[in-house]
Coordinates of C-alpha atoms and ligand atoms in Angstrom, one line a residue:
X1 CA 0.0 0.0 0.0
X2 CA 3.0 2.3 0.1
X3 CA 5.5 3.2 -2.6
X4 CA 9.3 3.1 -2.2
X5 CA 9.2 6.8 -1.4
X6 CA 6.6 5.9 1.3
X7 CA 3.6 7.6 -0.2
X8 CA 0.3 6.0 0.3
X9 CA -1.0 4.5 -3.0
X10 CA -4.7 4.0 -2.0
X11 CA -5.5 7.7 -1.8
X12 CA -3.6 10.7 -3.0
X13 CA -5.3 14.0 -1.9
X14 CA -3.1 16.1 -4.2
X15 CA -4.4 14.5 -7.3
X16 CA -8.1 14.3 -6.2
X17 CA -10.2 16.6 -8.4
X18 CA -12.4 17.7 -5.5
X19 CA -9.5 18.8 -3.4
X20 CA -7.8 20.6 -6.3
X21 CA -8.2 24.0 -4.6
X22 CA -6.7 22.7 -1.4
X23 CA -3.5 21.6 -3.1
X24 CA -3.3 24.3 -5.8
X25 CA -0.8 26.5 -3.9
X26 CA 2.7 25.9 -2.4
X27 CA 1.1 25.0 1.0
X28 CA -2.0 23.0 1.7
X29 CA -5.2 25.0 2.4
X30 CA -7.4 22.5 4.1
X31 CA -9.4 24.7 6.4
X32 CA -12.8 25.4 5.0
X33 CA -13.9 28.8 6.3
X34 CA -16.7 31.0 4.9
X35 CA -16.8 29.0 1.7
X36 CA -13.0 29.3 1.0
X37 CA -10.2 26.8 1.4
X38 CA -7.6 28.5 3.7
X39 CA -4.2 27.7 5.2
X40 CA -3.6 28.0 8.9
X41 CA -2.9 31.6 9.8
X42 CA 0.5 30.7 11.3
X43 CA 1.3 28.4 8.3
X44 CA 1.4 25.2 10.5
X45 CA 0.8 21.9 8.8
X46 CA 0.4 18.3 9.9
X47 CA 1.4 15.2 8.0
X48 CA -1.1 12.4 8.0
X49 CA 0.2 8.8 8.0
X50 CA -1.5 5.5 7.4
X51 CA -1.2 3.4 10.6
X52 CA -1.2 0.2 8.5
X53 CA 2.2 0.8 7.1
X54 CA 3.4 4.3 8.1
X55 CA 3.0 5.7 4.5
X56 CA 2.3 9.4 4.1
X57 CA -1.3 10.1 3.1
X58 CA -1.1 13.9 2.8
X59 CA -0.2 17.2 4.4
X60 CA -2.9 19.3 5.8
X61 CA -3.2 22.7 7.6
X62 CA -3.0 22.5 11.3
X63 CA -5.5 25.1 12.6
X64 CA -4.8 27.3 15.6
X65 CA -7.1 29.1 18.0
X66 CA -7.1 32.1 15.7
X67 CA -8.3 30.0 12.7
X68 CA -11.1 28.5 14.9
X69 CA -12.2 32.0 15.9
X70 CA -12.4 33.0 12.2
X71 CA -14.5 29.9 11.5
X72 CA -16.8 30.7 14.5
X73 CA -17.2 34.2 13.2
X74 CA -18.1 33.0 9.7
X75 CA -20.7 30.5 11.1
X76 CA -22.2 33.2 13.3
X77 CA -22.5 35.7 10.5
X78 CA -24.1 33.1 8.2
X79 CA -26.5 32.0 10.9
X80 CA -27.5 35.6 11.7
X81 CA -28.0 36.4 8.0
X82 CA -30.9 33.8 8.2
X83 CA -30.2 32.6 4.7
X84 CA -30.0 28.9 5.5
X85 CA -32.1 29.0 8.7
X86 CA -35.1 30.4 6.6
X87 CA -34.6 28.2 3.6
X88 CA -37.7 26.0 3.5
X89 CA -37.1 22.8 5.3
X90 CA -38.1 20.8 2.3
X91 CA -35.3 22.5 0.3
X92 CA -32.8 21.8 3.1
X93 CA -33.8 18.2 3.0
X94 CA -33.3 18.1 -0.8
X95 CA -29.7 19.4 -0.3
X96 CA -29.0 16.7 2.2
X97 CA -30.2 14.1 -0.2
X98 CA -28.0 15.5 -2.9
X99 CA -25.1 15.1 -0.6
X100 CA -26.1 11.5 0.0
X101 CA -26.2 10.9 -3.7
X102 CA -22.7 12.6 -4.1
X103 CA -21.2 10.2 -1.5
X104 CA -22.8 7.2 -3.2
X105 CA -21.5 8.2 -6.6
X106 CA -18.0 8.8 -5.2
X107 CA -18.1 6.0 -2.7
X108 CA -14.8 4.5 -3.7
X109 CA -12.9 7.8 -3.4
X110 CA -14.4 8.5 0.0
X111 CA -13.7 4.9 1.2
X112 CA -10.1 5.2 0.0
X113 CA -9.6 8.4 1.9
X114 CA -11.1 6.9 5.0
X115 CA -9.0 3.7 4.8
X116 CA -5.8 5.6 4.1
X117 CA -6.3 7.9 7.2
X118 CA -7.4 5.1 9.6
X119 CA -5.8 2.0 8.2
X120 CA -9.1 0.2 8.3
X121 CA -10.1 -2.4 5.7
X122 CA -11.3 -0.9 2.5
X123 CA -14.3 -3.2 2.4
X124 CA -15.4 -1.8 5.8
X125 CA -14.9 1.8 4.7
X126 CA -17.1 1.0 1.6
X127 CA -19.9 -0.2 4.0
X128 CA -19.4 2.9 6.2
X129 CA -20.0 5.1 3.1
X130 CA -23.4 3.5 2.5
X131 CA -24.3 4.1 6.1
X132 CA -23.2 7.7 5.9
X133 CA -25.2 8.3 2.8
X134 CA -28.1 6.7 4.6
X135 CA -27.8 9.2 7.5
X136 CA -27.9 12.1 5.1
X137 CA -31.0 10.6 3.4
X138 CA -32.7 10.0 6.7
X139 CA -32.2 13.6 8.0
X140 CA -33.0 14.9 4.6
X141 CA -36.4 13.2 4.8
X142 CA -37.0 14.2 8.4
X143 CA -36.1 17.9 7.8
X144 CA -39.6 19.0 7.0
X145 CA -41.4 16.7 9.5
X146 CA -40.2 18.2 12.7
X147 CA -41.3 21.8 12.4
X148 CA -43.2 21.8 15.7
X149 CA -46.6 21.0 17.0
X150 CA -50.0 22.5 17.9
X151 CA -51.0 22.3 21.6
X152 CA -54.7 22.3 22.7
X153 CA -54.9 25.1 25.4
X154 CA -58.5 24.0 26.3
X155 CA -60.2 27.2 25.1
X156 CA -61.3 28.0 21.5
X157 CA -60.1 31.6 21.9
X158 CA -56.6 30.6 22.6
X159 CA -53.9 29.3 20.3
X160 CA -50.8 27.5 21.4
X161 CA -48.1 26.0 19.3
X162 CA -44.5 24.9 19.6
X163 CA -42.1 26.1 16.8
X164 CA -39.0 24.1 16.2
X165 CA -36.2 26.5 15.3
X166 CA -32.5 26.0 14.7
X167 CA -30.4 26.5 17.8
X168 CA -27.8 28.7 16.0
X169 CA -24.0 28.0 15.7
X170 CA -23.0 24.4 16.5
X171 CA -19.5 23.3 17.4
X172 CA -19.1 19.7 16.2
X173 CA -16.2 17.7 17.5
X174 CA -15.6 14.2 16.3
X175 CA -13.2 11.3 16.8
X176 CA -11.0 9.2 14.4
X177 CA -12.4 5.8 14.7
X178 CA -15.4 6.3 12.3
X179 CA -14.4 9.7 11.0
X180 CA -17.1 10.5 8.4
X181 CA -19.8 8.4 10.1
X182 CA -19.5 10.4 13.3
X183 CA -19.4 13.6 11.3
X184 CA -22.6 12.6 9.4
X185 CA -24.5 12.0 12.6
X186 CA -23.9 15.6 13.5
X187 CA -23.7 17.5 10.3
X188 CA -26.8 16.0 8.7
X189 CA -29.2 16.9 11.6
X190 CA -27.5 20.2 12.2
X191 CA -28.2 21.3 8.6
X192 CA -31.6 19.7 8.5
X193 CA -32.6 21.9 11.4
X194 CA -31.2 25.1 9.7
X195 CA -28.0 25.6 11.8
X196 CA -24.6 26.8 10.8
X197 CA -21.6 24.9 12.1
X198 CA -17.9 24.6 12.7
X199 CA -16.7 21.1 12.5
X200 CA -13.5 20.1 14.2
X201 CA -12.7 16.7 12.7
X202 CA -10.2 14.5 14.6
X203 CA -6.7 15.8 13.6
X204 CA -5.5 12.3 12.6
X205 CA -8.2 11.7 10.0
X206 CA -9.1 14.8 8.1
X207 CA -9.6 13.7 4.5
X208 CA -13.2 12.5 4.3
X209 CA -14.4 15.6 6.2
X210 CA -12.6 17.7 3.5
X211 CA -14.4 15.7 0.8
X212 CA -17.7 16.3 2.6
X213 CA -17.1 20.1 2.5
X214 CA -16.7 19.9 -1.2
X215 CA -19.9 17.9 -1.5
X216 CA -21.8 20.5 0.5
X217 CA -20.4 23.3 -1.6
X218 CA -21.2 21.4 -4.7
X219 CA -24.8 20.9 -3.5
X220 CA -25.2 24.7 -3.1
X221 CA -25.0 25.3 0.6
X222 CA -24.6 29.0 1.3
X223 CA -21.1 30.1 2.3
X224 CA -20.3 30.2 5.9
X225 CA -22.9 27.6 6.9
X226 CA -20.4 24.8 6.9
X227 CA -16.9 25.4 8.2
X228 CA -14.1 22.8 8.8
X229 CA -11.2 23.1 11.1
X230 CA -8.5 20.4 11.3
X231 CA -6.2 20.7 14.3
X232 CA -5.4 19.5 17.8
X233 CA -7.9 19.1 20.6
X234 CA -7.2 21.9 23.0
X235 CA -6.2 24.6 20.6
X236 CA -9.2 24.2 18.3
X237 CA -11.6 22.4 20.6
X238 CA -11.5 24.8 23.5
X239 CA -12.8 27.8 21.6
X240 CA -15.7 25.7 20.3
X241 CA -16.7 24.7 23.8
X242 CA -16.1 28.2 25.4
X243 CA -16.9 30.9 22.8
X244 CA -20.2 32.7 23.6
X245 CA -21.0 32.8 19.8
X246 CA -21.3 29.0 19.8
X247 CA -24.8 28.0 20.9
X248 CA -24.2 24.3 21.1
X249 CA -21.4 21.9 21.3
X250 CA -21.9 18.3 20.1
X251 CA -19.0 16.0 21.0
X252 CA -18.1 12.4 20.3
X253 CA -15.0 11.1 21.9
X254 CA -13.4 9.9 25.2
X255 CA -14.8 10.4 28.7
X256 CA -12.0 12.6 29.9
X257 CA -12.3 15.0 27.0
X258 CA -16.1 15.0 27.4
X259 CA -15.8 16.1 31.0
X260 CA -13.5 19.0 29.9
X261 CA -16.0 20.1 27.3
X262 CA -18.9 19.9 29.7
X263 CA -17.0 22.1 32.2
X264 CA -16.0 24.6 29.5
X265 CA -19.5 24.8 28.1
X266 CA -21.0 25.4 31.5
X267 CA -19.5 28.9 31.6
X268 CA -21.9 30.1 28.8
X269 CA -24.6 27.5 29.6
X270 CA -24.2 26.0 26.1
X271 CA -26.3 23.0 25.2
X272 CA -24.0 20.0 25.1
X273 CA -24.5 16.6 23.5
X274 CA -21.9 14.2 24.6
X275 CA -21.3 10.8 23.0
X276 CA -18.6 9.2 25.1
X277 CA -17.0 5.8 25.6
X278 CA -18.4 2.4 26.5
X279 CA -17.6 -0.8 28.3
X280 CA -20.2 -2.9 26.8
X281 CA -21.4 -6.2 28.2
X282 CA -22.1 -9.1 25.9
X283 CA -24.2 -11.5 28.1
X284 CA -24.3 -15.1 26.9
X285 CA -26.7 -17.6 28.5
X286 CA -26.2 -21.4 28.2
X287 CA -29.4 -21.7 26.1
X288 CA -28.1 -19.4 23.3
X289 CA -27.4 -20.7 19.8
X290 CA -23.8 -21.6 20.5
X291 CA -22.2 -21.2 17.1
X292 CA -23.9 -17.9 16.4
X293 CA -23.1 -16.5 19.9
X294 CA -19.4 -17.5 19.4
X295 CA -19.2 -15.8 16.0
X296 CA -20.9 -12.6 17.3
X297 CA -18.7 -12.5 20.4
X298 CA -15.7 -12.3 18.0
X299 CA -17.5 -9.7 15.9
X300 CA -18.4 -7.6 18.9
X301 CA -14.9 -7.7 20.3
X302 CA -12.6 -7.5 17.3
X303 CA -14.5 -5.6 14.6
X304 CA -12.3 -2.7 13.6
X305 CA -9.7 -4.1 16.0
X306 CA -12.0 -3.1 18.9
X307 CA -11.8 0.6 18.1
X308 CA -15.6 0.9 18.4
X309 CA -17.4 2.7 21.2
X310 CA -19.9 -0.1 21.3
X311 CA -17.4 -2.9 21.1
X312 CA -18.4 -6.0 23.1
X313 CA -15.4 -5.8 25.3
X314 CA -16.9 -7.7 28.2
X315 CA -18.0 -11.2 27.6
X316 CA -20.2 -12.3 30.5
X317 CA -20.9 -16.0 30.0
X318 CA -23.0 -18.4 32.0
X319 CA -20.7 -20.5 34.2
X320 CA -21.9 -23.9 32.8
X321 CA -20.9 -22.8 29.3
X322 CA -17.6 -21.1 30.1
X323 CA -15.1 -23.8 29.2
X324 CA -16.7 -24.8 25.9
X325 CA -17.3 -21.1 24.9
X326 CA -13.7 -20.1 25.8
X327 CA -12.2 -23.0 23.8
X328 CA -14.3 -22.0 20.7
X329 CA -13.4 -18.3 20.8
X330 CA -9.8 -18.8 21.6
X331 CA -9.4 -21.2 18.6
X332 CA -10.9 -18.7 16.2
X333 CA -9.2 -15.7 17.7
X334 CA -5.8 -17.4 17.2
X335 CA -6.5 -17.5 13.4
X336 CA -7.7 -13.8 13.0
X337 CA -5.7 -12.4 10.1
X338 CA -4.4 -8.8 10.4
X339 CA -3.4 -6.5 7.5
X340 CA -3.7 -3.2 5.7
X341 CA -6.7 -1.7 3.9
X342 CA -6.1 -3.4 0.5
X343 CA -5.1 -6.8 1.9
X344 CA -8.1 -8.9 0.9
X345 CA -7.1 -11.7 3.3
X346 CA -7.1 -9.3 6.3
X347 CA -10.0 -9.5 8.8
X348 CA -8.9 -6.6 11.0
X349 CA -6.6 -3.7 10.7
X350 CA -4.1 -1.7 12.8
X351 CA -4.6 0.6 15.8
X352 CA -4.6 4.3 15.1
X353 CA -1.4 5.4 16.8
X354 CA 1.6 4.1 18.7
X355 CA 0.2 5.9 21.8
X356 CA -3.1 4.0 21.4
X357 CA -1.2 0.7 21.1
X358 CA 0.9 1.5 24.2
X359 CA -2.4 2.3 26.1
X360 CA -3.7 -1.2 25.1
X361 CA -0.5 -2.9 26.1
X362 CA -0.5 -1.2 29.5
X363 CA -4.1 -2.3 30.0
X364 CA -3.2 -5.9 29.3
X365 CA -0.1 -5.8 31.4
X366 CA -2.2 -4.5 34.3
X367 CA -4.7 -7.3 33.9
X368 CA -1.9 -9.8 34.1
X369 CA -0.6 -8.2 37.3
X370 CA -4.0 -8.2 38.8
X371 CA -4.3 -12.0 38.3
X372 CA -6.3 -12.4 35.1
X373 CA -5.1 -14.9 32.5
X374 CA -4.2 -13.9 29.0
X375 CA -5.4 -16.8 26.9
X376 CA -4.2 -15.6 23.6
X377 CA -2.6 -12.4 22.1
X378 CA -1.3 -10.0 24.7
X379 CA 1.4 -8.3 22.6
X380 CA 2.1 -6.1 19.7
X381 CA 2.5 -7.8 16.3
X382 CA 6.0 -7.8 14.7
X383 CA 7.3 -8.5 11.2
X384 CA 7.8 -12.2 12.3
X385 CA 4.0 -12.5 12.7
X386 CA 3.5 -11.6 9.0
X387 CA 4.0 -15.3 8.1
X388 CA 2.4 -16.7 11.3
X389 CA -1.2 -17.5 12.1
X390 CA -2.2 -13.8 12.3
X391 CA -0.4 -12.8 9.1
X392 CA -1.7 -12.9 5.6
X393 CA 1.8 -12.9 4.1
X394 CA 0.9 -9.7 2.2
X395 CA 1.0 -7.0 5.0
X396 CA 4.2 -6.4 7.0
X397 CA 2.8 -6.5 10.5
X398 CA 6.0 -4.9 11.9
X399 CA 5.6 -1.8 9.6
X400 CA 2.1 -1.0 10.9
X401 CA 0.6 -0.5 14.4
X402 CA -0.9 -3.9 14.9
X403 CA -1.8 -5.6 18.2
X404 CA -2.7 -9.3 18.4
X405 CA -6.4 -10.0 19.3
X406 CA -6.4 -10.8 23.0
X407 CA -8.7 -12.7 25.3
X408 CA -8.4 -12.1 29.1
X409 CA -10.0 -14.8 31.2
X410 CA -10.7 -14.9 34.9
X411 CA -11.5 -11.2 34.9
X412 CA -13.5 -9.8 37.8
X413 CA -15.3 -6.6 38.7
X414 CA -12.5 -5.3 40.9
X415 CA -10.0 -5.4 38.0
X416 CA -9.2 -2.3 35.9
X417 CA -9.5 -4.3 32.7
X418 CA -13.2 -4.7 33.4
X419 CA -13.8 -1.0 34.2
X420 CA -11.6 0.8 31.7
X421 CA -12.1 1.2 28.0
X422 CA -9.1 -0.3 26.2
X423 CA -10.3 0.8 22.7
X424 CA -8.3 -2.1 21.1
X425 CA -8.6 -5.8 20.2
X426 CA -9.0 -7.0 23.8
X427 CA -11.9 -8.7 25.4
X428 CA -12.4 -9.8 29.1
X429 CA -14.4 -12.9 30.2
X430 CA -16.5 -13.0 33.4
X431 CA -19.0 -15.6 34.5
X432 CA -22.4 -15.7 36.2
X433 CA -24.7 -18.3 37.6
X434 CA -28.1 -16.6 37.7
X435 CA -30.0 -14.1 35.7
X436 CA -30.0 -11.5 38.4
X437 CA -26.2 -12.0 38.8
X438 CA -25.8 -11.4 35.0
X439 CA -27.8 -8.2 35.3
X440 CA -25.7 -7.0 38.3
X441 CA -22.4 -7.7 36.5
X442 CA -23.5 -6.1 33.2
X443 CA -24.7 -3.0 34.9
X444 CA -21.7 -2.6 37.1
X445 CA -19.9 0.0 35.0
X446 CA -19.7 3.7 35.0
X447 CA -20.6 3.5 31.3
X448 CA -23.9 2.7 29.7
X449 CA -23.6 2.8 25.9
X450 CA -24.6 -0.6 24.6
X451 CA -25.0 -4.3 25.5
X452 CA -26.2 -7.6 24.1
X453 CA -28.0 -10.6 25.4
X454 CA -27.9 -14.1 23.9
X455 CA -30.6 -16.6 24.8
X456 CA -33.3 -18.7 23.1
X457 CA -35.8 -17.8 25.8
X458 CA -37.8 -14.8 24.6
X459 CA -39.1 -13.9 28.1
X460 CA -35.6 -13.9 29.6
X461 CA -34.4 -11.7 26.7
X462 CA -37.2 -9.2 27.4
X463 CA -36.5 -9.2 31.1
X464 CA -32.8 -8.6 30.5
X465 CA -33.5 -5.8 27.9
X466 CA -35.5 -4.0 30.5
X467 CA -33.0 -4.5 33.4
X468 CA -29.9 -3.4 31.5
X469 CA -29.0 0.3 31.9
X470 CA -27.4 0.9 28.5
X471 CA -28.6 3.1 25.6
X472 CA -28.8 0.2 23.1
X473 CA -29.7 -3.4 23.8
X474 CA -29.2 -6.1 21.2
X475 CA -31.0 -9.4 21.6
X476 CA -29.3 -12.2 19.7
X477 CA -27.2 -9.8 17.6
X478 CA -24.3 -7.4 18.0
X479 CA -23.4 -4.0 16.5
X480 CA -26.3 -3.1 14.2
X481 CA -27.8 0.4 14.4
X482 CA -30.4 2.2 12.3
X483 CA -30.5 5.9 11.4
X484 CA -34.2 5.9 12.5
X485 CA -33.3 4.7 16.0
X486 CA -31.8 6.8 18.7
X487 CA -28.2 6.2 19.7
X488 CA -26.5 7.3 22.9
X489 CA -25.5 6.5 26.4
X490 CA -26.8 6.1 29.9
X491 CA -24.6 7.3 32.8
X492 CA -21.1 8.4 31.8
X493 CA -21.4 7.3 28.2
X494 CA -22.9 10.7 27.7
X495 CA -26.0 12.7 27.4
X496 CA -28.3 13.4 24.5
X497 CA -29.1 11.2 21.6
X498 CA -27.9 11.0 18.0
X499 CA -30.0 9.6 15.1
X500 CA -33.8 9.2 15.1
X501 CA -36.2 12.1 15.7
X502 CA -34.3 13.0 19.0
X503 CA -31.1 13.3 16.9
X504 CA -32.8 16.1 15.0
X505 CA -34.4 17.7 18.1
X506 CA -30.9 18.0 19.7
X507 CA -30.2 20.7 17.1
X508 CA -33.5 22.6 17.6
X509 CA -34.8 25.1 20.0
X510 CA -38.5 24.7 20.9
X511 CA -40.4 27.9 21.2
X512 CA -43.9 28.2 22.7
X513 CA -46.0 30.7 20.9
X514 CA -49.3 31.5 22.7
X515 CA -51.9 33.7 21.2
X516 CA -55.1 35.1 22.7
X517 CA -57.8 35.8 20.1
X518 CA -60.0 37.6 22.6
X519 CA -57.7 39.6 24.8
X520 CA -59.4 40.9 28.0
X521 CA -58.2 43.0 30.9
X522 CA -57.3 41.2 34.2
X523 CA -58.2 44.2 36.4
X524 CA -56.0 42.9 39.2
X525 CA -53.5 45.8 39.8
X526 CA -54.3 49.4 40.8
X527 CA -58.0 48.9 40.7
X528 CA -58.6 49.7 44.4
X529 CA -59.2 53.2 45.6
Ligands
NAD1 P1 -10.7 12.0 22.1 O1 -11.6 12.4 23.2 O2 -9.3 12.0 22.4 O3 -10.9 13.0 20.9 C1 -12.1 13.3 20.3 C2 -12.1 14.6 19.6 O4 -12.0 15.6 20.6 C3 -10.9 14.9 18.7 O5 -11.3 15.6 17.6 C4 -10.0 15.7 19.6 O6 -9.1 16.5 18.8 C5 -10.9 16.5 20.3 N1 -10.4 17.1 21.6 C6 -9.4 16.6 22.4 N2 -9.3 17.5 23.4 C7 -10.2 18.4 23.3 C8 -10.6 19.5 24.1 N3 -9.9 19.9 25.2 N4 -11.6 20.3 23.7 C9 -12.3 20.0 22.6 N5 -12.0 18.9 21.8 C10 -11.0 18.2 22.2 O7 -11.3 10.7 21.6 P2 -10.7 9.8 20.5 O8 -9.5 9.1 21.0 O9 -10.6 10.5 19.2 O10 -11.9 8.7 20.2 C11 -12.1 7.6 21.0 C12 -13.2 7.7 22.0 O11 -14.4 8.1 21.4 C13 -13.5 6.4 22.7 O12 -13.6 6.7 24.1 C14 -14.8 6.0 22.1 O13 -15.6 5.2 22.9 C15 -15.4 7.3 21.9 N6 -16.5 7.2 20.8 C16 -17.8 7.3 21.3 C17 -18.8 7.1 20.3 C18 -20.3 7.2 20.8 O14 -21.1 7.1 19.9 N7 -20.6 7.2 22.0 C19 -18.5 6.9 19.0 C20 -17.2 6.9 18.6 C21 -16.2 7.0 19.5

């Protein structure tokens, strides 16, 4: 996937027609502010590398606080002009559907960019692009269906209604694991509602967000409504959560960052929507379909190398099934093939950065120290693994940031590995004997994003779904989500919801308009001699 001069061959932003303006000058101009591609004011740049092999994907502008302030000013001006906010909702919806069509037509290009930035398998990125187009279509359709409602005030001479209005300028901050998908869950509803926004895409994965800006421009979005900043968290993120001209901050990322954003936003009482981490239980009863539960436990834990907020990183299996279940998942885990985006034999890709791999390694080391047993994996992959059971022979596992899929058995609730999110290809195994114990274990986490239950007993499944304190519960499945269905966390997995009708309402203010058709005096004040 890389050339001898170490340039990525899957995606070259400098020859991409849509990014021509970005790369036309001597320095990249990848900040999209007020309808123009701009360089960072201080000229700083960042080199993006593919974690699968270290190849250079591209060089982009590294925004500073000053750039972010310019983007906020552009968004404010565009919102206050009212041009987009007063565009009929049905027209806003059509524009979103045009963006969906653009992504579908250029799906291979978008997927190449996403895979080059993240190192994820190209086939996965292609699927992501379908989902992203689906999100734009969904909110495009919904745009004209959530304008407000009429309230019955109980008197024919009174009128009462709720108007749904755009909230204003939205600061959108997104992570690197599903770069454009997370962006689409914010940008599509924000635009459907009539807002202007400043998007701060994760600094490691900027290219699909840049392509999206082109798509929005191409679809005819007025200038200043969509603004893109690529740059590091504190420099660019702080202004978005602190500036009084930003009305709302919607953030997806880690718990620690979410807390900083919530504190920052409190100063101006901004609305916050926080989509944070997860430590998601996958509860398997002995009466589950064994083969399907085994297969989905692997899918839950190791899809995208576990870099998924809803990863099934806690297997909680009924005691009587433990040995058989463990034997089956270990046998298959030892054969999981790792490799780069274009390696057709690969089943999972690299971790995003060296720092992320070190975090995963520390987490596993600590589990070992605390008495858990590492059944397989438990170390970084090296070049020697390229021809071993985890290699395909095509991707040099020493050149990329790979970590072997890892199963930790004998885990218990007092261990850090059960509480903390590793965000890597690591799964812990705990056991239970009764249904109520399964509930207690699965709910014993500060997070509450998602969880799954595997059983052939429909009543038990329903009882479990009610008892689990997580935002999404899968029964006999793992990972699917729908644009029509709300997504978000209980407890410290965040507040607010993305997707579904609530995902649009997040970006709206609701104004009560009350009208009296027969006004009359109250005669309460100053009426006495
Ligand atoms: P992160 O918190 O490090 O970064 C997320 C974004 O926040 C990035 O754009 C980053 O630059 C920015 N940021 C960092 N510091 C900031 C600050 N002080 N102010 C404003 N912005 C700041 O998270 P990450 O490592 O990119 O993503 C992984 C995390 O995201 C995991 O915890 C994962 O569970 C979570 N996640 C959650 C969901 C969900 O739907 N709940 C989805 C995807 C990822």
